[in-house]
Coordinates of C-alpha atoms and ligand atoms in Angstrom, one line a residue:
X1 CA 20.3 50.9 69.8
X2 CA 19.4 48.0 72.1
X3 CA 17.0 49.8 73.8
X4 CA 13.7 48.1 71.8
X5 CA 15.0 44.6 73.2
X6 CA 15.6 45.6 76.7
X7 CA 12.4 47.3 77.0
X8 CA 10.4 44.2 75.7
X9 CA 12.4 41.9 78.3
X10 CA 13.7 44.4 80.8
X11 CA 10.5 45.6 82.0
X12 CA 8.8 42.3 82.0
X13 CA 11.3 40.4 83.7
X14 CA 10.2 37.4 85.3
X15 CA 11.1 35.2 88.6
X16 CA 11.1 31.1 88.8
X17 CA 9.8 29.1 91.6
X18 CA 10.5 25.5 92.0
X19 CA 7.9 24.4 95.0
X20 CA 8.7 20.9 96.0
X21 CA 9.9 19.0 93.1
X22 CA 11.0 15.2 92.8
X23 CA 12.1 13.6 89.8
X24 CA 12.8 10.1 89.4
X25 CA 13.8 8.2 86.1
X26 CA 12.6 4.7 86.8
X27 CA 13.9 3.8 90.1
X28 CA 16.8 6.7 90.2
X29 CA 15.6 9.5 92.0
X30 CA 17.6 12.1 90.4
X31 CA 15.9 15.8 91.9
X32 CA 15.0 15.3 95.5
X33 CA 12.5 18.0 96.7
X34 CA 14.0 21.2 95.1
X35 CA 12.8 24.4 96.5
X36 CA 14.1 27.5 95.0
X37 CA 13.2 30.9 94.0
X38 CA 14.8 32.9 91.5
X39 CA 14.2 36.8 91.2
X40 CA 13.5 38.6 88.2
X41 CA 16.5 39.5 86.1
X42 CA 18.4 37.7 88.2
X43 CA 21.9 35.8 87.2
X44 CA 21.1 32.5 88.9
X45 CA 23.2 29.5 88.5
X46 CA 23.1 25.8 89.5
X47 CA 26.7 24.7 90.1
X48 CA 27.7 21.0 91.6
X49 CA 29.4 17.9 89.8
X50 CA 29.0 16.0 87.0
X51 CA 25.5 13.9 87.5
X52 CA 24.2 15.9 90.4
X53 CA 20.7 16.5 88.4
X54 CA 21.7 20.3 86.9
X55 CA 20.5 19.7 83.6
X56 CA 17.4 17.1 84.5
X57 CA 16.1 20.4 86.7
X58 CA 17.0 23.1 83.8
X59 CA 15.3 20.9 81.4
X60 CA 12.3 20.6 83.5
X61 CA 12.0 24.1 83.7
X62 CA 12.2 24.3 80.2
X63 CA 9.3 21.8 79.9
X64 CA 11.0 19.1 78.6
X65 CA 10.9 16.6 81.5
X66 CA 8.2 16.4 84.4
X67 CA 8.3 15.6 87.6
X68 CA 6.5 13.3 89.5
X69 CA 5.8 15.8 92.4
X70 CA 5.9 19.2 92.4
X71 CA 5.6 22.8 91.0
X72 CA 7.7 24.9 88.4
X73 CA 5.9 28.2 88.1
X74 CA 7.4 31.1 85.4
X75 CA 5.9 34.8 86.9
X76 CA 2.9 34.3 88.0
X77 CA 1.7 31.4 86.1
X78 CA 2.1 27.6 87.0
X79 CA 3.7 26.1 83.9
X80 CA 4.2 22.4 85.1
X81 CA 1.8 20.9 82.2
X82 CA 2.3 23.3 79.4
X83 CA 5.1 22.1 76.9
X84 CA 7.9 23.7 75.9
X85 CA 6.3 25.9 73.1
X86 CA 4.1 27.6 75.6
X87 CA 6.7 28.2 78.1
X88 CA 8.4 30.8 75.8
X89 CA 12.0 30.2 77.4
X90 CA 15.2 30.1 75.2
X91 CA 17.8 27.5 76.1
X92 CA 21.0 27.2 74.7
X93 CA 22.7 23.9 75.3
X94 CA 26.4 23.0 75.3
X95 CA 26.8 21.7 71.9
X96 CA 24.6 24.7 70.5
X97 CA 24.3 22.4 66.8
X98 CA 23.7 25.6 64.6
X99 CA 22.3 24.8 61.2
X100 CA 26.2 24.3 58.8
X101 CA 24.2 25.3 55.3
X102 CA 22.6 28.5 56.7
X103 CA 23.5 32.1 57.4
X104 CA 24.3 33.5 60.1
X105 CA 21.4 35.3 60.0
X106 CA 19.3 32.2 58.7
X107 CA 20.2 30.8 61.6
X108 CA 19.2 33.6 64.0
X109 CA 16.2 34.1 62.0
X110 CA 14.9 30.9 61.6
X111 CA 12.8 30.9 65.3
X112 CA 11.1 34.1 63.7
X113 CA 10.2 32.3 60.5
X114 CA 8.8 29.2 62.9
X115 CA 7.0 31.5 64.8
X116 CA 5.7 34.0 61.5
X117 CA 6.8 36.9 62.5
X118 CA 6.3 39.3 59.5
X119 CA 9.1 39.3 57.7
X120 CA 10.9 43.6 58.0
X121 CA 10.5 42.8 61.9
X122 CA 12.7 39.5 61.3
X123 CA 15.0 42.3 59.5
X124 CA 14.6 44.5 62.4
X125 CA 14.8 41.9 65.7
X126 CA 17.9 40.0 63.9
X127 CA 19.7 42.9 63.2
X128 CA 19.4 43.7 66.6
X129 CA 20.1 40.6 68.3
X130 CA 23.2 40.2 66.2
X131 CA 24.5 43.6 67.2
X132 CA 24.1 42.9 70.6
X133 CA 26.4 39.8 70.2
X134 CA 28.6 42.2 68.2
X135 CA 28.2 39.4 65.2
X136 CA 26.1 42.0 62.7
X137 CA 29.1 42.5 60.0
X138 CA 29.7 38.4 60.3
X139 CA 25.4 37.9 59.0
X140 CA 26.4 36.8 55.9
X141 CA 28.8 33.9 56.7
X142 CA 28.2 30.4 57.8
X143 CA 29.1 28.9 60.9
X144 CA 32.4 27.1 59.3
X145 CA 33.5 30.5 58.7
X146 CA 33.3 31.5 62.5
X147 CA 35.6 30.6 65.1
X148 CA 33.9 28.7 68.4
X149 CA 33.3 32.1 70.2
X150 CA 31.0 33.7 67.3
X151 CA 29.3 30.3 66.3
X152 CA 28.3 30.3 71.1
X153 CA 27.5 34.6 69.9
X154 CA 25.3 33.0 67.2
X155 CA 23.6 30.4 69.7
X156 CA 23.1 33.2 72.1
X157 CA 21.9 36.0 69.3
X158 CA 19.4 33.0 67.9
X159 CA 18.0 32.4 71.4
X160 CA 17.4 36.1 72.5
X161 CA 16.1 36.7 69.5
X162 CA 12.8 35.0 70.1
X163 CA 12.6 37.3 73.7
X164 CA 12.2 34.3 75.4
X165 CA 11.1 35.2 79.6
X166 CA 14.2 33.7 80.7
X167 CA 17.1 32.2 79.1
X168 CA 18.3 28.8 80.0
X169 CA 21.7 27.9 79.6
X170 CA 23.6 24.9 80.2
X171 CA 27.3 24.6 80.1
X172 CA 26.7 27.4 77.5
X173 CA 31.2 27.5 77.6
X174 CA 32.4 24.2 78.2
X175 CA 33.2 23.6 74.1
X176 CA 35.4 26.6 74.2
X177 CA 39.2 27.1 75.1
X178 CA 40.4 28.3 78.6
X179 CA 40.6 31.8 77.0
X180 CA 38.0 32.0 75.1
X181 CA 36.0 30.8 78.3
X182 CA 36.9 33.4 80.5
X183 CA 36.1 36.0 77.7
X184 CA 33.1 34.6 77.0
X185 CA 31.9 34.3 81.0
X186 CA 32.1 38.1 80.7
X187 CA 30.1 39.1 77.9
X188 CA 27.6 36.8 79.0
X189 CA 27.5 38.8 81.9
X190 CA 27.3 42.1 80.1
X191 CA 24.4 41.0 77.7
X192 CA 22.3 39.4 80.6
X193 CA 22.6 43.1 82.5
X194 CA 21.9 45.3 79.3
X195 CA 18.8 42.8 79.1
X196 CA 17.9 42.4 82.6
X197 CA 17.0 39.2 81.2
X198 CA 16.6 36.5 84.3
X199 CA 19.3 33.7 83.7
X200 CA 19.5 30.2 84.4
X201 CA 23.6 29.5 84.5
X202 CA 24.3 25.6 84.6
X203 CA 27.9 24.6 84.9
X204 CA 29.9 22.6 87.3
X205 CA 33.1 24.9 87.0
X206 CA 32.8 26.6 90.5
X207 CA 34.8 29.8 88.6
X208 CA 32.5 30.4 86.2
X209 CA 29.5 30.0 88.8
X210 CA 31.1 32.9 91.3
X211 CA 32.4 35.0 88.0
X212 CA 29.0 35.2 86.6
X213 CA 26.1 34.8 89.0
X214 CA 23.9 36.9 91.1
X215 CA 23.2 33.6 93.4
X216 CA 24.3 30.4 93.1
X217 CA 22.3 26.9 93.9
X218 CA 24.9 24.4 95.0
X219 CA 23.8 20.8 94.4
X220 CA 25.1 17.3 94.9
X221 CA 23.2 14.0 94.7
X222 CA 19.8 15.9 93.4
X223 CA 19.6 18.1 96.4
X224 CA 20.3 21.3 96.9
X225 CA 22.7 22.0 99.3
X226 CA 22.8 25.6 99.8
X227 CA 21.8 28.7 98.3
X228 CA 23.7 32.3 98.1
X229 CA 25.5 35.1 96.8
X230 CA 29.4 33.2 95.6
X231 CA 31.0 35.3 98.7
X232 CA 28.2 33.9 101.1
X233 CA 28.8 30.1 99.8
X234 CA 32.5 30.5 100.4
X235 CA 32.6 32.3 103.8
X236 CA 29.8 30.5 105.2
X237 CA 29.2 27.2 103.7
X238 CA 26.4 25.1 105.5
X239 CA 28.3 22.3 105.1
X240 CA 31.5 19.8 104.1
X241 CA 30.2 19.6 100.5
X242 CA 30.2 23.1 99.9
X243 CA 33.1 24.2 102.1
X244 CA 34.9 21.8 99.3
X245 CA 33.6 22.6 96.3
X246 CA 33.7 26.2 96.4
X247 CA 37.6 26.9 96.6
X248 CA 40.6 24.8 98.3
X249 CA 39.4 24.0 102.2
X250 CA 41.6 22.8 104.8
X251 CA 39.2 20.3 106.8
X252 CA 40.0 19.0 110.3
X253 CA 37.5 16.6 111.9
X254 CA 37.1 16.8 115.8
X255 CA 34.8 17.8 118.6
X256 CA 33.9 21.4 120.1
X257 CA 33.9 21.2 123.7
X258 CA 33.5 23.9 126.4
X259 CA 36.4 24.4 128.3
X260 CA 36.5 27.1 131.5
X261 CA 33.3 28.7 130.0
X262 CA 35.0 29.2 126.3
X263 CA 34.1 26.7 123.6
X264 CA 37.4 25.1 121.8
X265 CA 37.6 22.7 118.8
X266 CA 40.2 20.0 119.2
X267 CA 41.4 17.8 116.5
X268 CA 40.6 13.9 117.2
X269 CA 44.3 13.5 117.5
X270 CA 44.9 16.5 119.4
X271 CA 47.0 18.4 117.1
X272 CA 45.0 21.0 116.4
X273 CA 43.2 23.0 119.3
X274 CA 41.4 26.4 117.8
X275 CA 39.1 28.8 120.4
X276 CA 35.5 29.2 118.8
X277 CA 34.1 32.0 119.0
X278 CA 30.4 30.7 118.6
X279 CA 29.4 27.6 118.0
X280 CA 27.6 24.2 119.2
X281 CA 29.2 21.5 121.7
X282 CA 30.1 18.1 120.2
X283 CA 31.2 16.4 117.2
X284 CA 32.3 18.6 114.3
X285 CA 34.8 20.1 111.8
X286 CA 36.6 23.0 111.2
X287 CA 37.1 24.2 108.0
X288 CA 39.6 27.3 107.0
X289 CA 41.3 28.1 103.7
X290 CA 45.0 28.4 102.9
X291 CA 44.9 32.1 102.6
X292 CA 44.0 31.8 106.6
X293 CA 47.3 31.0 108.1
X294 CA 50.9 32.5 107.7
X295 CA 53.6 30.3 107.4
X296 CA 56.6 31.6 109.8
X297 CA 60.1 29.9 111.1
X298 CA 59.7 27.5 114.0
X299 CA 59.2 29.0 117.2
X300 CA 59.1 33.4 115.5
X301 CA 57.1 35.1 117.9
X302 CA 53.3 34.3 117.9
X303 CA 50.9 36.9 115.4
X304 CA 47.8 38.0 118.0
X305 CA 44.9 36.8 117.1
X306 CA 46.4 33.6 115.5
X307 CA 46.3 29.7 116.7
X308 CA 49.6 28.5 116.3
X309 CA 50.8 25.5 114.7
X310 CA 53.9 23.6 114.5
X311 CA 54.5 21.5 111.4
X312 CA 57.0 20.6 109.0
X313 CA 56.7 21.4 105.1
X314 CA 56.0 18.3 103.2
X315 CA 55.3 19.8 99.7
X316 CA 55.7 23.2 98.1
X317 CA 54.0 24.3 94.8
X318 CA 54.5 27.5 92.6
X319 CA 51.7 29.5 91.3
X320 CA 53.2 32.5 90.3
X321 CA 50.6 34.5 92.5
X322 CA 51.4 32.6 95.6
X323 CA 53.3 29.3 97.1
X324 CA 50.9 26.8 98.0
X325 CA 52.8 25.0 101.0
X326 CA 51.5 21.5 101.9
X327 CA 52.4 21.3 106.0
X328 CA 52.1 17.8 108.3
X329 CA 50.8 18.8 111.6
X330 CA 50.3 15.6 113.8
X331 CA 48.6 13.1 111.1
X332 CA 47.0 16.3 109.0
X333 CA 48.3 18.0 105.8
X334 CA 47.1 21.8 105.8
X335 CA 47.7 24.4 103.1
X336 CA 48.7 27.2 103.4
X337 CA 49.4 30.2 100.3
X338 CA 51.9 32.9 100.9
X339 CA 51.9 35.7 98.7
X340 CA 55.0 35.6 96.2
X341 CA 57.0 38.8 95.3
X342 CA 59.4 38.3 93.3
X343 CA 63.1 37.2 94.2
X344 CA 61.6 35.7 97.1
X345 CA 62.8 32.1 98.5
X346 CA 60.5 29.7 99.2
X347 CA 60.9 27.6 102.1
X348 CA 62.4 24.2 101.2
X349 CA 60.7 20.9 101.8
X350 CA 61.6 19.7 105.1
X351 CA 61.9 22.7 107.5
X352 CA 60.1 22.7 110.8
X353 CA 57.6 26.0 110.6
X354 CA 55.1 27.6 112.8
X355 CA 51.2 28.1 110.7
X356 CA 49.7 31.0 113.0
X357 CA 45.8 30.8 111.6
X358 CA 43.5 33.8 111.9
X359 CA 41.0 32.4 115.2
X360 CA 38.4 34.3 113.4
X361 CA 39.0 32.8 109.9
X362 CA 37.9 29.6 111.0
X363 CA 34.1 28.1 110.3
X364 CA 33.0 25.6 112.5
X365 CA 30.6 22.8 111.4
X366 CA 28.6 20.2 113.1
Ligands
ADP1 N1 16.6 10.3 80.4 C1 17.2 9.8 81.4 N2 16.9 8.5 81.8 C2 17.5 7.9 82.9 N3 18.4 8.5 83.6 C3 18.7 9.8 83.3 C4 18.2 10.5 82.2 N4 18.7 11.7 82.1 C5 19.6 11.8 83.2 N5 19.6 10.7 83.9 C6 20.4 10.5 85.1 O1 20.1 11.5 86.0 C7 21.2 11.9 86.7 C8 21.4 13.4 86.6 O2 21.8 13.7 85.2 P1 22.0 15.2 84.7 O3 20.8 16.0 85.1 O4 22.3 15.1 83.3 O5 23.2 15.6 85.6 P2 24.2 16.9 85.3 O6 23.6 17.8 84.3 O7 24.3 17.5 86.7 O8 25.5 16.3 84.9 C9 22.4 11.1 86.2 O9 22.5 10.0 87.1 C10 21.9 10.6 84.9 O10 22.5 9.4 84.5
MG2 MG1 24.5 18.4 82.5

């Protein structure tokens, strides 16, 4: 039944390049030379804190902000001075405002009417779009009658149904329960693949971001600070920023020396010591997560393969899945999770442990 609406966006899919931009608002400069290509039907999301510039670039794309230098170009075409009507890109915002005295399908339908669409193909694409959101029966209700998941449906149905080239979305979820959220995330994800419809994802919930998305653009401060698949960002962040934001990160600061031909990382204060396998010579960081180290009995026989570590347990925290142990080695606090079956004891605040952390776990940055 969807078939009309994929083929119309599907097929014609279409990439985003942002070549060089910089956007200032007065004397802020908010997007600092942007560079980024997104592929056609691609989920693509920009994911960073609160202020970083996500929805300054997402509304440039969209036309409604320019920058002062560089270029935003939709398929083939540079778009940069065109306005938002000739860009043909649906965005749906956080607070998606639906009109409260109109239908549902008023509401959907209304971007056809703008646009004159004769009216049994307004029949035909609304029907359609509000199938695909799985809102079709609900057509004849207004928004007060939906809960917050079908009025976001109706956002979405009212945006897709103008077959926009790509669909722009910022914080699309962030008005919704936790629940709802999650449940959401995932139809989001469905509809974007039965559309191959390329995707602009803005959030700042790291969760949503690896749940969702193809790629990811991390950003802080109005510069993007890396670019990849969620797996890549995690296991090989470029740098402190992202090592952070994307998960929980033990960071130890130090220096990577050579020592009898093999390059070691030792802690400033000496407490930790870890064997590199690669890496460059001076100062640095290592970063590892807490799912990297075992947490043993001071002094149980060493794992292979492992660095060990004596410390004491400072802090312990249930999370059903796992305990999240907080350990003082020297003058750092590491974490470390170890799985929870159930019946098991936890390890009381207090007792002198051994971490043994997987030598090839560990990232080193300079
Ligand atoms: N119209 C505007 N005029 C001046 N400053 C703005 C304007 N819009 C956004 N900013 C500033 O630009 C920065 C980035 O904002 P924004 O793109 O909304 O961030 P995000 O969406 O990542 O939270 C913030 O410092 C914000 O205060
Ligand atoms: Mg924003």
């Amino acid at each position: 039944m969807n078939s009309d609406l994929r083929e119309t966006t599907g097929a014609s899919a279409v990439g985003v390049k942002l070549d060089g931009i910089n956007l200032s608002f007065g004397k802020t400069h908010v997007l600092k030379g942007i560079e980024l290509q997104i592929e056609p039907g691609e989920f693509f999301a920009f994911l960073g804190p609160s202020g970083c510039g996500k929805t300054t670039l997402l509304r440039l794309i969209a036309g409604f902000e320019s920058a002062q230098e560089g270029r935003v170009i939709i398929g083939d075409q540079e778009v940069s001075h065109l306005p938002p009507w000739r860009r043909n890109l649906g965005m749906v915002f956080q607070n998606y405002a639906l009109w409260p005295h109109m239908t549902v399908r008023k509401n959907v339908a209304f971007g056809l009417e703008e646009r004159r669409v004769p009216r049994n193909e307004i029949k035909e694409r609304v029907d359609l779009a509000l199938e695909l959101v799985g809102l079709l029966e609900f057509a004849r209700r207004r928004p007060s009658q939906l809960s917050g998941g079908q009025q976001q449906r109706v956002a979405l149905a009212r945006t897709i149904v103008i077959e926009p080239k790509v669909l722009l979305l910022d914080e699309p979820l962030s008005n919704l329960d936790a629940k709802l959220r999650v449940q959401m995330r995932r139809e989001l994800r469905q509809l974007q693949r039965k559309l191959s419809l390329t995707t602009i994802f803005v959030t700042h919930d790291q969760e949503e971001a690896n749940t969702t998305a193809d790629r990811i653009a991390v950003i802080n401060d109005g510069v993007v600070q890396q670019i990849g698949t969620p797996m890549e960002l995690y296991d090989r962040p470029a740098n402190l920023f992202v090592a952070n934001f994307l998960g929980v990160a033990n960071v130890v600061e130090g220096v990577m020396a050579e020592d009898d031909g093999r390059l070691e990382f030792n802690s400033s204060d000496g407490a930790v010591t870890v064997p590199m396998a690669t890496g460059q010579q001076g100062p640095g960081s290592i970063v590892f997560r807490p799912q990297n180290l075992s947490i043993r009995p001071r002094d149980a026989a060493p794992l292979p393969g492992t660095t060990q570590l004596n410390g004491t347990v400072e802090h312990k925290e249930f999370l059903g899945s796992v305990v999240r142990y907080r350990v003082a080695v020297g003058g750092h606090l590491i974490l470390v999770d170890a799985s929870y079956q159930r019946g098991e004891e936890a390890m009381p605040e207090g007792t002198p442990v051994t971490l043994c952390l997987n030598n090839d776990q560990v990232i080193g940055l300079i």
